[in-house]
């Protein structure tokens, strides 16, 4: 068995962590429209997602899930077998956090581990291992799609922990090339720029601090459609790292990554955060560092 190849989602089973809102609720909708059965594994559902699940409960199932607990990730496979009669064909590690006040680099709110690392790194890696074991145990081909970010190969001074976690995911996905080639389990990553999701739209203070602007934000639906293409299109093999932003879409090579954009003359069109927004994002950091600096 080698390479997943093209995958028609009709009749397939998708498991999506973080599917209760935003990008991955959109992916769940698209998957259902193509005839797939879907498990949304999340801490809770938004009102919008609740309506979807109640309307389509035979094929769209909500599973309460704390992705920091391996047993609850394992339960995704168990639930799929009980409800749909087989393990999922597609596993989407969509849950993640962006520098929350309770787990970030600058505020020092944790004494030991970073919960953001458990959610953003450990959960996708564990889910990949769980998916691999489940698929091989049933001699099935399948796909694992991991939500990374453009900050996974750039950087973000005001969100360095988030950026570091996404760097880790890009490296992990690149390391999984041979899993597709030899075992028929395709592991890929999608790396969006800024996306119009509740993370920003429901939190004006966060939006102001980190420089969110509609003009440089892409829709959740667009990202979900790109995810679907990664899953279904066999030309995207395991190890693919795929970028989507208002500047366009492209596969990110391993070496010499150029800035996003339509040409070398205007490489950053649609992705640049204005300097005044960056200054606003950095203000709390400068305050922290000023308090820590020894003064005469």
mmCIF file of C-alpha atoms in Angstrom:
data_model
loop_
_atom_site.group_PDB
_atom_site.id
_atom_site.type_symbol
_atom_site.label_atom_id
_atom_site.label_comp_id
_atom_site.label_asym_id
_atom_site.label_seq_id
_atom_site.Cartn_x
_atom_site.Cartn_y
_atom_site.Cartn_z
ATOM 1 C CA UNK A 1 0.000 0.000 0.000
ATOM 2 C CA UNK A 2 1.484 3.350 -1.044
ATOM 3 C CA UNK A 3 0.221 6.935 -1.352
ATOM 4 C CA UNK A 4 -3.306 7.951 -0.512
ATOM 5 C CA UNK A 5 -3.904 9.552 -3.906
ATOM 6 C CA UNK A 6 -7.225 11.234 -4.662
ATOM 7 C CA UNK A 7 -9.934 10.879 -2.023
ATOM 8 C CA UNK A 8 -13.638 11.377 -2.654
ATOM 9 C CA UNK A 9 -15.237 12.348 0.656
ATOM 10 C CA UNK A 10 -18.606 10.840 -0.177
ATOM 11 C CA UNK A 11 -19.205 8.108 2.403
ATOM 12 C CA UNK A 12 -16.001 8.873 4.299
ATOM 13 C CA UNK A 13 -15.739 9.739 8.007
ATOM 14 C CA UNK A 14 -14.054 12.962 9.159
ATOM 15 C CA UNK A 15 -13.011 13.736 12.731
ATOM 16 C CA UNK A 16 -12.334 17.411 13.372
ATOM 17 C CA UNK A 17 -10.932 18.832 16.602
ATOM 18 C CA UNK A 18 -11.888 22.453 17.099
ATOM 19 C CA UNK A 19 -14.863 22.038 14.786
ATOM 20 C CA UNK A 20 -17.255 23.903 17.046
ATOM 21 C CA UNK A 21 -16.656 27.261 15.379
ATOM 22 C CA UNK A 22 -14.732 29.168 12.749
ATOM 23 C CA UNK A 23 -12.696 27.484 10.032
ATOM 24 C CA UNK A 24 -13.428 23.951 11.078
ATOM 25 C CA UNK A 25 -17.158 24.411 11.442
ATOM 26 C CA UNK A 26 -17.007 25.553 7.821
ATOM 27 C CA UNK A 27 -15.016 22.432 6.941
ATOM 28 C CA UNK A 28 -17.615 20.261 8.669
ATOM 29 C CA UNK A 29 -20.344 21.900 6.597
ATOM 30 C CA UNK A 30 -18.472 21.389 3.342
ATOM 31 C CA UNK A 31 -17.700 17.772 4.192
ATOM 32 C CA UNK A 32 -21.358 17.076 4.937
ATOM 33 C CA UNK A 33 -22.369 18.671 1.630
ATOM 34 C CA UNK A 34 -20.092 16.166 -0.093
ATOM 35 C CA UNK A 35 -21.655 13.185 1.641
ATOM 36 C CA UNK A 36 -19.167 12.643 4.467
ATOM 37 C CA UNK A 37 -20.034 11.785 8.045
ATOM 38 C CA UNK A 38 -18.440 14.131 10.576
ATOM 39 C CA UNK A 39 -17.421 14.054 14.232
ATOM 40 C CA UNK A 40 -16.818 17.465 15.795
ATOM 41 C CA UNK A 41 -14.518 17.002 18.790
ATOM 42 C CA UNK A 42 -14.403 20.202 20.818
ATOM 43 C CA UNK A 43 -14.894 21.572 24.320
ATOM 44 C CA UNK A 44 -18.226 23.080 23.319
ATOM 45 C CA UNK A 45 -20.296 24.184 20.357
ATOM 46 C CA UNK A 46 -21.219 27.704 19.378
ATOM 47 C CA UNK A 47 -24.929 28.390 18.909
ATOM 48 C CA UNK A 48 -24.340 28.247 15.165
ATOM 49 C CA UNK A 49 -22.722 24.815 15.405
ATOM 50 C CA UNK A 50 -25.414 23.543 17.770
ATOM 51 C CA UNK A 51 -28.051 24.300 15.150
ATOM 52 C CA UNK A 52 -26.064 22.355 12.540
ATOM 53 C CA UNK A 53 -25.655 19.311 14.783
ATOM 54 C CA UNK A 54 -29.301 19.258 15.873
ATOM 55 C CA UNK A 55 -30.452 19.530 12.266
ATOM 56 C CA UNK A 56 -28.212 16.711 11.019
ATOM 57 C CA UNK A 57 -27.644 14.537 14.090
ATOM 58 C CA UNK A 58 -27.473 11.230 12.196
ATOM 59 C CA UNK A 59 -24.404 12.313 10.227
ATOM 60 C CA UNK A 60 -22.916 15.193 12.232
ATOM 61 C CA UNK A 61 -21.958 14.226 15.776
ATOM 62 C CA UNK A 62 -20.612 16.391 18.593
ATOM 63 C CA UNK A 63 -18.102 14.740 20.922
ATOM 64 C CA UNK A 64 -16.993 16.762 23.981
ATOM 65 C CA UNK A 65 -13.195 16.646 23.888
ATOM 66 C CA UNK A 66 -10.314 18.224 25.794
ATOM 67 C CA UNK A 67 -7.437 17.831 23.339
ATOM 68 C CA UNK A 68 -4.901 18.017 26.179
ATOM 69 C CA UNK A 69 -6.074 14.567 27.308
ATOM 70 C CA UNK A 70 -4.885 11.670 25.175
ATOM 71 C CA UNK A 71 -7.731 9.464 26.389
ATOM 72 C CA UNK A 72 -10.233 11.922 24.937
ATOM 73 C CA UNK A 73 -8.388 11.953 21.604
ATOM 74 C CA UNK A 74 -8.456 8.147 21.627
ATOM 75 C CA UNK A 75 -12.189 8.369 22.255
ATOM 76 C CA UNK A 76 -12.646 9.963 18.830
ATOM 77 C CA UNK A 77 -11.822 6.634 17.184
ATOM 78 C CA UNK A 78 -13.975 4.688 19.652
ATOM 79 C CA UNK A 79 -16.931 7.018 19.058
ATOM 80 C CA UNK A 80 -16.545 6.787 15.293
ATOM 81 C CA UNK A 81 -16.623 2.994 15.459
ATOM 82 C CA UNK A 82 -19.689 3.007 17.707
ATOM 83 C CA UNK A 83 -21.671 5.605 15.755
ATOM 84 C CA UNK A 84 -20.515 5.096 12.168
ATOM 85 C CA UNK A 85 -19.150 1.546 12.263
ATOM 86 C CA UNK A 86 -15.544 2.338 11.367
ATOM 87 C CA UNK A 87 -12.609 4.556 12.294
ATOM 88 C CA UNK A 88 -12.342 7.977 10.631
ATOM 89 C CA UNK A 89 -10.738 8.241 7.199
ATOM 90 C CA UNK A 90 -9.704 11.852 7.773
ATOM 91 C CA UNK A 91 -8.413 13.442 10.995
ATOM 92 C CA UNK A 92 -8.220 17.224 11.229
ATOM 93 C CA UNK A 93 -6.231 18.737 14.102
ATOM 94 C CA UNK A 94 -7.987 22.077 14.083
ATOM 95 C CA UNK A 95 -8.098 22.998 17.767
ATOM 96 C CA UNK A 96 -5.572 25.590 18.867
ATOM 97 C CA UNK A 97 -5.019 28.719 20.943
ATOM 98 C CA UNK A 98 -3.402 32.064 20.144
ATOM 99 C CA UNK A 99 -1.449 33.562 23.064
ATOM 100 C CA UNK A 100 -4.309 33.387 25.611
ATOM 101 C CA UNK A 101 -3.822 35.295 28.864
ATOM 102 C CA UNK A 102 -3.595 31.967 30.721
ATOM 103 C CA UNK A 103 -0.777 30.554 28.553
ATOM 104 C CA UNK A 104 1.613 32.847 26.731
ATOM 105 C CA UNK A 105 5.250 33.839 26.683
ATOM 106 C CA UNK A 106 5.211 37.363 28.077
ATOM 107 C CA UNK A 107 2.765 37.204 30.997
ATOM 108 C CA UNK A 108 4.319 34.309 32.977
ATOM 109 C CA UNK A 109 0.981 32.952 34.180
ATOM 110 C CA UNK A 110 2.196 29.323 34.348
ATOM 111 C CA UNK A 111 4.823 27.793 36.597
ATOM 112 C CA UNK A 112 5.688 24.588 34.751
ATOM 113 C CA UNK A 113 4.329 23.530 31.356
ATOM 114 C CA UNK A 114 2.747 25.807 28.782
ATOM 115 C CA UNK A 115 -0.823 24.666 28.147
ATOM 116 C CA UNK A 116 -0.564 26.324 24.740
ATOM 117 C CA UNK A 117 2.169 23.841 23.852
ATOM 118 C CA UNK A 118 -0.010 20.933 24.973
ATOM 119 C CA UNK A 119 -2.863 22.173 22.801
ATOM 120 C CA UNK A 120 -0.972 23.439 19.760
ATOM 121 C CA UNK A 121 1.836 20.847 19.515
ATOM 122 C CA UNK A 122 1.136 17.767 21.619
ATOM 123 C CA UNK A 123 -2.468 17.365 20.489
ATOM 124 C CA UNK A 124 -1.806 17.307 16.707
ATOM 125 C CA UNK A 125 1.166 14.974 17.137
ATOM 126 C CA UNK A 126 -0.779 12.603 19.396
ATOM 127 C CA UNK A 127 -3.773 12.687 17.057
ATOM 128 C CA UNK A 128 -1.492 11.751 14.161
ATOM 129 C CA UNK A 129 -0.184 8.747 16.081
ATOM 130 C CA UNK A 130 -3.703 7.689 17.060
ATOM 131 C CA UNK A 131 -4.883 8.083 13.460
ATOM 132 C CA UNK A 132 -1.966 6.079 12.082
ATOM 133 C CA UNK A 133 -2.578 3.192 14.444
ATOM 134 C CA UNK A 134 -6.323 3.179 13.724
ATOM 135 C CA UNK A 135 -5.898 3.296 9.945
ATOM 136 C CA UNK A 136 -3.197 0.639 9.756
ATOM 137 C CA UNK A 137 -5.207 -1.583 12.094
ATOM 138 C CA UNK A 138 -7.996 -1.590 9.510
ATOM 139 C CA UNK A 139 -5.735 -1.585 6.437
ATOM 140 C CA UNK A 140 -7.215 1.747 5.341
ATOM 141 C CA UNK A 141 -5.665 4.736 3.658
ATOM 142 C CA UNK A 142 -6.319 8.079 5.295
ATOM 143 C CA UNK A 143 -5.398 11.717 5.765
ATOM 144 C CA UNK A 144 -4.283 13.786 8.749
ATOM 145 C CA UNK A 145 -4.573 17.536 8.213
ATOM 146 C CA UNK A 146 -2.905 19.822 10.746
ATOM 147 C CA UNK A 147 -3.686 23.496 11.242
ATOM 148 C CA UNK A 148 -0.385 25.367 11.235
ATOM 149 C CA UNK A 149 0.149 29.035 10.318
ATOM 150 C CA UNK A 150 2.261 31.392 8.247
ATOM 151 C CA UNK A 151 3.959 32.227 11.550
ATOM 152 C CA UNK A 152 5.248 28.635 11.422
ATOM 153 C CA UNK A 153 8.021 29.787 9.093
ATOM 154 C CA UNK A 154 8.174 33.501 9.905
ATOM 155 C CA UNK A 155 7.838 34.933 13.420
ATOM 156 C CA UNK A 156 5.671 37.114 15.650
ATOM 157 C CA UNK A 157 7.317 39.110 18.447
ATOM 158 C CA UNK A 158 4.037 39.726 20.248
ATOM 159 C CA UNK A 159 3.041 36.041 19.942
ATOM 160 C CA UNK A 160 6.327 34.099 20.119
ATOM 161 C CA UNK A 161 4.932 31.020 21.855
ATOM 162 C CA UNK A 162 2.210 30.654 19.222
ATOM 163 C CA UNK A 163 4.793 31.084 16.468
ATOM 164 C CA UNK A 164 7.074 28.481 18.054
ATOM 165 C CA UNK A 165 4.247 25.942 18.252
ATOM 166 C CA UNK A 166 3.447 26.417 14.580
ATOM 167 C CA UNK A 167 7.126 26.062 13.640
ATOM 168 C CA UNK A 168 7.048 22.723 15.446
ATOM 169 C CA UNK A 169 4.028 21.574 13.443
ATOM 170 C CA UNK A 170 5.611 22.510 10.116
ATOM 171 C CA UNK A 171 8.697 20.487 11.050
ATOM 172 C CA UNK A 172 6.575 17.559 12.180
ATOM 173 C CA UNK A 173 4.530 17.465 8.971
ATOM 174 C CA UNK A 174 7.657 17.644 6.803
ATOM 175 C CA UNK A 175 8.982 14.673 8.774
ATOM 176 C CA UNK A 176 5.920 12.590 7.853
ATOM 177 C CA UNK A 177 6.624 12.417 4.094
ATOM 178 C CA UNK A 178 7.407 8.702 4.114
ATOM 179 C CA UNK A 179 4.240 7.781 5.998
ATOM 180 C CA UNK A 180 2.253 8.501 2.837
ATOM 181 C CA UNK A 181 4.774 6.905 0.503
ATOM 182 C CA UNK A 182 5.098 3.659 2.441
ATOM 183 C CA UNK A 183 1.899 3.279 4.478
ATOM 184 C CA UNK A 184 -0.815 5.299 2.761
ATOM 185 C CA UNK A 185 -1.330 7.789 5.591
ATOM 186 C CA UNK A 186 -1.030 11.348 4.282
ATOM 187 C CA UNK A 187 -0.062 14.049 6.805
ATOM 188 C CA UNK A 188 -0.305 17.627 5.538
ATOM 189 C CA UNK A 189 -0.428 21.137 7.005
ATOM 190 C CA UNK A 190 -2.312 24.259 6.072
ATOM 191 C CA UNK A 191 -0.772 27.621 6.959
ATOM 192 C CA UNK A 192 -3.244 30.507 6.824
ATOM 193 C CA UNK A 193 -2.498 34.148 7.315
ATOM 194 C CA UNK A 194 -4.966 36.142 9.395
ATOM 195 C CA UNK A 195 -8.468 34.654 9.174
ATOM 196 C CA UNK A 196 -11.884 36.188 9.902
ATOM 197 C CA UNK A 197 -12.914 34.001 12.841
ATOM 198 C CA UNK A 198 -14.454 34.524 16.304
ATOM 199 C CA UNK A 199 -10.889 34.683 17.680
ATOM 200 C CA UNK A 200 -10.766 38.224 16.292
ATOM 201 C CA UNK A 201 -14.345 39.207 15.502
ATOM 202 C CA UNK A 202 -15.634 38.488 19.020
ATOM 203 C CA UNK A 203 -12.756 40.205 20.831
ATOM 204 C CA UNK A 204 -12.141 43.838 19.782
ATOM 205 C CA UNK A 205 -9.426 44.285 22.418
ATOM 206 C CA UNK A 206 -7.440 41.328 21.071
ATOM 207 C CA UNK A 207 -8.004 42.528 17.512
ATOM 208 C CA UNK A 208 -6.621 45.954 18.372
ATOM 209 C CA UNK A 209 -3.627 44.554 20.255
ATOM 210 C CA UNK A 210 -2.500 42.177 17.528
ATOM 211 C CA UNK A 211 -3.272 44.366 14.533
ATOM 212 C CA UNK A 212 -6.250 42.534 13.049
ATOM 213 C CA UNK A 213 -7.670 44.278 9.982
ATOM 214 C CA UNK A 214 -10.371 43.041 7.617
ATOM 215 C CA UNK A 215 -8.278 44.139 4.640
ATOM 216 C CA UNK A 216 -5.599 41.525 5.386
ATOM 217 C CA UNK A 217 -7.912 38.789 6.690
ATOM 218 C CA UNK A 218 -9.179 35.856 4.630
ATOM 219 C CA UNK A 219 -12.550 34.205 5.175
ATOM 220 C CA UNK A 220 -12.906 31.014 7.200
ATOM 221 C CA UNK A 221 -14.752 29.480 4.247
ATOM 222 C CA UNK A 222 -11.779 30.072 1.939
ATOM 223 C CA UNK A 223 -9.429 28.315 4.346
ATOM 224 C CA UNK A 224 -11.843 25.393 4.742
ATOM 225 C CA UNK A 225 -12.080 25.029 0.961
ATOM 226 C CA UNK A 226 -8.283 24.962 0.734
ATOM 227 C CA UNK A 227 -8.233 22.287 3.438
ATOM 228 C CA UNK A 228 -10.723 20.239 1.450
ATOM 229 C CA UNK A 229 -8.486 20.488 -1.616
ATOM 230 C CA UNK A 230 -5.502 19.276 0.405
ATOM 231 C CA UNK A 231 -7.501 16.309 1.653
ATOM 232 C CA UNK A 232 -9.070 15.264 -1.650
ATOM 233 C CA UNK A 233 -6.369 16.079 -4.191
ATOM 234 C CA UNK A 234 -3.753 13.345 -4.491
ATOM 235 C CA UNK A 235 -1.223 15.709 -6.064
ATOM 236 C CA UNK A 236 -0.699 17.069 -2.545
ATOM 237 C CA UNK A 237 1.272 14.238 -1.010
ATOM 238 C CA UNK A 238 2.263 13.666 2.589
ATOM 239 C CA UNK A 239 4.563 16.351 3.956
ATOM 240 C CA UNK A 240 2.877 19.147 1.996
ATOM 241 C CA UNK A 241 2.834 22.533 3.723
ATOM 242 C CA UNK A 242 0.266 24.774 2.050
ATOM 243 C CA UNK A 243 -0.162 28.518 2.520
ATOM 244 C CA UNK A 244 -3.302 30.591 2.037
ATOM 245 C CA UNK A 245 -3.682 34.328 2.618
ATOM 246 C CA UNK A 246 -5.169 37.361 0.912
ATOM 247 C CA UNK A 247 -2.012 37.345 -1.227
ATOM 248 C CA UNK A 248 -2.923 33.959 -2.717
ATOM 249 C CA UNK A 249 -2.219 30.262 -2.256
ATOM 250 C CA UNK A 250 0.947 28.191 -2.726
ATOM 251 C CA UNK A 251 2.842 25.137 -1.556
ATOM 252 C CA UNK A 252 5.740 26.078 0.716
ATOM 253 C CA UNK A 253 9.015 24.445 -0.250
ATOM 254 C CA UNK A 254 11.583 23.266 2.249
ATOM 255 C CA UNK A 255 14.315 25.737 1.303
ATOM 256 C CA UNK A 256 14.573 29.468 0.521
ATOM 257 C CA UNK A 257 10.988 30.462 1.271
ATOM 258 C CA UNK A 258 10.103 33.716 -0.477
ATOM 259 C CA UNK A 259 7.565 36.186 0.945
ATOM 260 C CA UNK A 260 3.920 35.683 -0.039
ATOM 261 C CA UNK A 261 2.500 37.619 -2.935
ATOM 262 C CA UNK A 262 1.884 37.589 -6.663
ATOM 263 C CA UNK A 263 5.376 38.727 -7.678
ATOM 264 C CA UNK A 264 8.833 39.607 -6.410
ATOM 265 C CA UNK A 265 8.028 43.289 -7.062
ATOM 266 C CA UNK A 266 5.090 43.245 -4.612
ATOM 267 C CA UNK A 267 5.749 40.217 -2.422
ATOM 268 C CA UNK A 268 3.775 41.239 0.637
ATOM 269 C CA UNK A 269 0.601 42.666 -0.874
ATOM 270 C CA UNK A 270 -2.355 41.797 1.311
ATOM 271 C CA UNK A 271 -0.376 40.455 4.244
ATOM 272 C CA UNK A 272 1.482 43.372 5.843
ATOM 273 C CA UNK A 273 0.333 44.462 9.311
ATOM 274 C CA UNK A 274 0.542 48.278 9.473
ATOM 275 C CA UNK A 275 3.336 49.684 11.624
ATOM 276 C CA UNK A 276 0.898 51.481 13.930
ATOM 277 C CA UNK A 277 -0.782 48.157 14.656
ATOM 278 C CA UNK A 278 2.571 46.546 15.420
ATOM 279 C CA UNK A 279 3.460 49.428 17.744
ATOM 280 C CA UNK A 280 0.189 48.884 19.601
ATOM 281 C CA UNK A 281 0.853 45.143 19.849
ATOM 282 C CA UNK A 282 4.333 45.720 21.242
ATOM 283 C CA UNK A 283 3.371 48.288 23.900
ATOM 284 C CA UNK A 284 2.494 45.708 26.615
ATOM 285 C CA UNK A 285 5.727 43.850 25.896
ATOM 286 C CA UNK A 286 7.889 46.953 26.259
ATOM 287 C CA UNK A 287 6.141 47.617 29.585
ATOM 288 C CA UNK A 288 6.975 44.117 30.835
ATOM 289 C CA UNK A 289 10.610 44.410 29.766
ATOM 290 C CA UNK A 290 10.949 47.892 31.265
ATOM 291 C CA UNK A 291 9.822 46.552 34.656
ATOM 292 C CA UNK A 292 12.368 43.750 34.447
ATOM 293 C CA UNK A 293 15.371 45.857 33.441
ATOM 294 C CA UNK A 294 17.816 46.813 36.197
ATOM 295 C CA UNK A 295 18.007 50.581 36.504
ATOM 296 C CA UNK A 296 20.515 52.746 38.358
#
